Amino acid sequence: MAVEKTLSIIKPDATRRNLTGKINARFEENGLKIVGQRRLRLTKEQAERFYEVHKERPFYGELVEFMTSGPVVVQVLQGEDAVALNRKIMGDTNPANAAEGTIRRDFAESIEANSVHGSDSLGNAEKEIHFFFSDTEIFE
Ligand code: ADP
Ligand code: MG
């Protein structure tokens, strides 16, 4: 295991319900450190570009609409094995299948409005971090 950084997004369903602090506590309690963080509202173009890999999936249009429906919190999480650890803390994409004690099990509204995004590989983490952050905005 190595110290890694991963990109997390607290999605509009969660910011709308004022859950930023509760979700951040899950990261911190489980050994991830928030080393970069910013609240913003994604433009349609940004959301389309960020989720470009899902362009052909039937839910792409709705996903872009949802992700632009309110503010998000983009963040860089750092820790041992951070990419996989964060996916574990988040839980399955579908909250109905998410393990007990995970963010999605406890907070998600649906398979779409599932409260958090987390990078799925170290390579994607690198790309997604740089989608939102420059090196001068990340402090260990
Ligand atoms: P994850 O976020 O767990 O990596 P995916 O990369 O497969 O999941 O999907 C990206 C996002 O698209 C999900 O987090 C969710 O918001 C949305 N999504 C995934 N599957 C569906 C679906 N079947 N219907 C609606 N939205 C979906
Ligand atoms: Mg994904």
PDB file of C-alpha atoms in Angstrom, residues 3-85:
ATOM      1  CA  VAL A   3      -0.142   6.995   0.116  1.00  0.00           C
ATOM      2  CA  GLU A   4      -2.448   8.085  -2.715  1.00  0.00           C
ATOM      3  CA  LYS A   5      -4.701  10.991  -3.601  1.00  0.00           C
ATOM      4  CA  THR A   6      -8.197  10.578  -5.031  1.00  0.00           C
ATOM      5  CA  LEU A   7     -10.913  12.939  -6.246  1.00  0.00           C
ATOM      6  CA  SER A   8     -14.201  13.084  -4.356  1.00  0.00           C
ATOM      7  CA  ILE A   9     -17.327  15.067  -5.203  1.00  0.00           C
ATOM      8  CA  ILE A  10     -20.129  15.681  -2.721  1.00  0.00           C
ATOM      9  CA  LYS A  11     -23.092  15.721  -5.124  1.00  0.00           C
ATOM     10  CA  PRO A  12     -26.047  18.157  -5.287  1.00  0.00           C
ATOM     11  CA  ASP A  13     -28.472  15.844  -3.428  1.00  0.00           C
ATOM     12  CA  ALA A  14     -26.117  15.936  -0.420  1.00  0.00           C
ATOM     13  CA  THR A  15     -25.256  19.656  -0.468  1.00  0.00           C
ATOM     14  CA  ARG A  16     -28.997  20.382  -0.752  1.00  0.00           C
ATOM     15  CA  ARG A  17     -29.599  18.442   2.493  1.00  0.00           C
ATOM     16  CA  ASN A  18     -26.652  20.148   4.236  1.00  0.00           C
ATOM     17  CA  LEU A  19     -24.690  16.884   4.592  1.00  0.00           C
ATOM     18  CA  THR A  20     -21.199  18.164   3.735  1.00  0.00           C
ATOM     19  CA  GLY A  21     -19.940  18.001   7.314  1.00  0.00           C
ATOM     20  CA  LYS A  22     -21.419  14.572   8.017  1.00  0.00           C
ATOM     21  CA  ILE A  23     -19.876  13.168   4.821  1.00  0.00           C
ATOM     22  CA  ASN A  24     -16.504  14.776   5.524  1.00  0.00           C
ATOM     23  CA  ALA A  25     -16.552  13.197   8.997  1.00  0.00           C
ATOM     24  CA  ARG A  26     -16.841   9.749   7.344  1.00  0.00           C
ATOM     25  CA  PHE A  27     -13.670  10.410   5.363  1.00  0.00           C
ATOM     26  CA  GLU A  28     -11.741  11.710   8.361  1.00  0.00           C
ATOM     27  CA  GLU A  29     -12.919   8.964  10.730  1.00  0.00           C
ATOM     28  CA  ASN A  30     -11.753   6.367   8.197  1.00  0.00           C
ATOM     29  CA  GLY A  31      -8.226   7.708   7.726  1.00  0.00           C
ATOM     30  CA  LEU A  32      -8.597  10.015   4.726  1.00  0.00           C
ATOM     31  CA  LYS A  33      -7.365  13.600   4.954  1.00  0.00           C
ATOM     32  CA  ILE A  34      -9.059  16.394   2.988  1.00  0.00           C
ATOM     33  CA  VAL A  35      -6.063  18.125   1.383  1.00  0.00           C
ATOM     34  CA  GLY A  36      -8.030  20.248  -1.116  1.00  0.00           C
ATOM     35  CA  GLN A  37     -11.646  21.387  -1.162  1.00  0.00           C
ATOM     36  CA  ARG A  38     -13.874  23.847  -3.029  1.00  0.00           C
ATOM     37  CA  ARG A  39     -17.611  24.435  -3.360  1.00  0.00           C
ATOM     38  CA  LEU A  40     -18.835  25.297  -6.854  1.00  0.00           C
ATOM     39  CA  ARG A  41     -21.658  24.798  -9.304  1.00  0.00           C
ATOM     40  CA  LEU A  42     -20.749  22.750 -12.367  1.00  0.00           C
ATOM     41  CA  THR A  43     -21.638  24.151 -15.763  1.00  0.00           C
ATOM     42  CA  LYS A  44     -23.359  21.817 -18.245  1.00  0.00           C
ATOM     43  CA  GLU A  45     -20.134  21.727 -20.278  1.00  0.00           C
ATOM     44  CA  GLN A  46     -18.029  20.778 -17.247  1.00  0.00           C
ATOM     45  CA  ALA A  47     -20.439  18.010 -16.192  1.00  0.00           C
ATOM     46  CA  GLU A  48     -20.566  16.643 -19.752  1.00  0.00           C
ATOM     47  CA  ARG A  49     -16.774  16.624 -19.956  1.00  0.00           C
ATOM     48  CA  PHE A  50     -16.295  15.111 -16.495  1.00  0.00           C
ATOM     49  CA  TYR A  51     -18.698  12.225 -17.248  1.00  0.00           C
ATOM     50  CA  GLU A  52     -17.654  11.818 -20.899  1.00  0.00           C
ATOM     51  CA  VAL A  53     -16.868   8.097 -20.346  1.00  0.00           C
ATOM     52  CA  HIS A  54     -20.595   7.555 -19.722  1.00  0.00           C
ATOM     53  CA  LYS A  55     -21.678   9.437 -22.883  1.00  0.00           C
ATOM     54  CA  GLU A  56     -23.248   6.346 -24.466  1.00  0.00           C
ATOM     55  CA  ARG A  57     -25.071   5.208 -21.317  1.00  0.00           C
ATOM     56  CA  PRO A  58     -28.845   5.835 -21.248  1.00  0.00           C
ATOM     57  CA  PHE A  59     -28.640   7.894 -18.039  1.00  0.00           C
ATOM     58  CA  TYR A  60     -25.968  10.338 -19.304  1.00  0.00           C
ATOM     59  CA  GLY A  61     -28.324  13.258 -20.006  1.00  0.00           C
ATOM     60  CA  GLU A  62     -30.122  12.911 -16.691  1.00  0.00           C
ATOM     61  CA  LEU A  63     -26.824  12.539 -14.852  1.00  0.00           C
ATOM     62  CA  VAL A  64     -25.539  15.809 -16.345  1.00  0.00           C
ATOM     63  CA  GLU A  65     -28.821  17.517 -15.412  1.00  0.00           C
ATOM     64  CA  PHE A  66     -28.604  16.192 -11.845  1.00  0.00           C
ATOM     65  CA  MET A  67     -24.939  17.144 -11.388  1.00  0.00           C
ATOM     66  CA  THR A  68     -25.701  20.733 -12.454  1.00  0.00           C
ATOM     67  CA  SER A  69     -28.882  21.023 -10.344  1.00  0.00           C
ATOM     68  CA  GLY A  70     -27.106  22.567  -7.365  1.00  0.00           C
ATOM     69  CA  PRO A  71     -23.703  23.157  -5.794  1.00  0.00           C
ATOM     70  CA  VAL A  72     -21.137  20.405  -5.368  1.00  0.00           C
ATOM     71  CA  VAL A  73     -18.068  20.173  -3.163  1.00  0.00           C
ATOM     72  CA  VAL A  74     -14.991  18.933  -5.031  1.00  0.00           C
ATOM     73  CA  GLN A  75     -12.224  17.600  -2.859  1.00  0.00           C
ATOM     74  CA  VAL A  76      -8.890  15.833  -2.879  1.00  0.00           C
ATOM     75  CA  LEU A  77      -8.625  13.034  -0.318  1.00  0.00           C
ATOM     76  CA  GLN A  78      -5.265  11.642   0.713  1.00  0.00           C
ATOM     77  CA  GLY A  79      -4.309   8.506   2.603  1.00  0.00           C
ATOM     78  CA  GLU A  80      -2.968   4.947   2.449  1.00  0.00           C
ATOM     79  CA  ASP A  81      -4.643   3.217  -0.506  1.00  0.00           C
ATOM     80  CA  ALA A  82      -6.931   6.261  -0.827  1.00  0.00           C
ATOM     81  CA  VAL A  83      -8.570   5.315  -4.155  1.00  0.00           C
ATOM     82  CA  ALA A  84      -9.821   1.897  -3.009  1.00  0.00           C
ATOM     83  CA  LEU A  85     -10.406   3.040   0.577  1.00  0.00           C
TER      84      LEU A  85
END
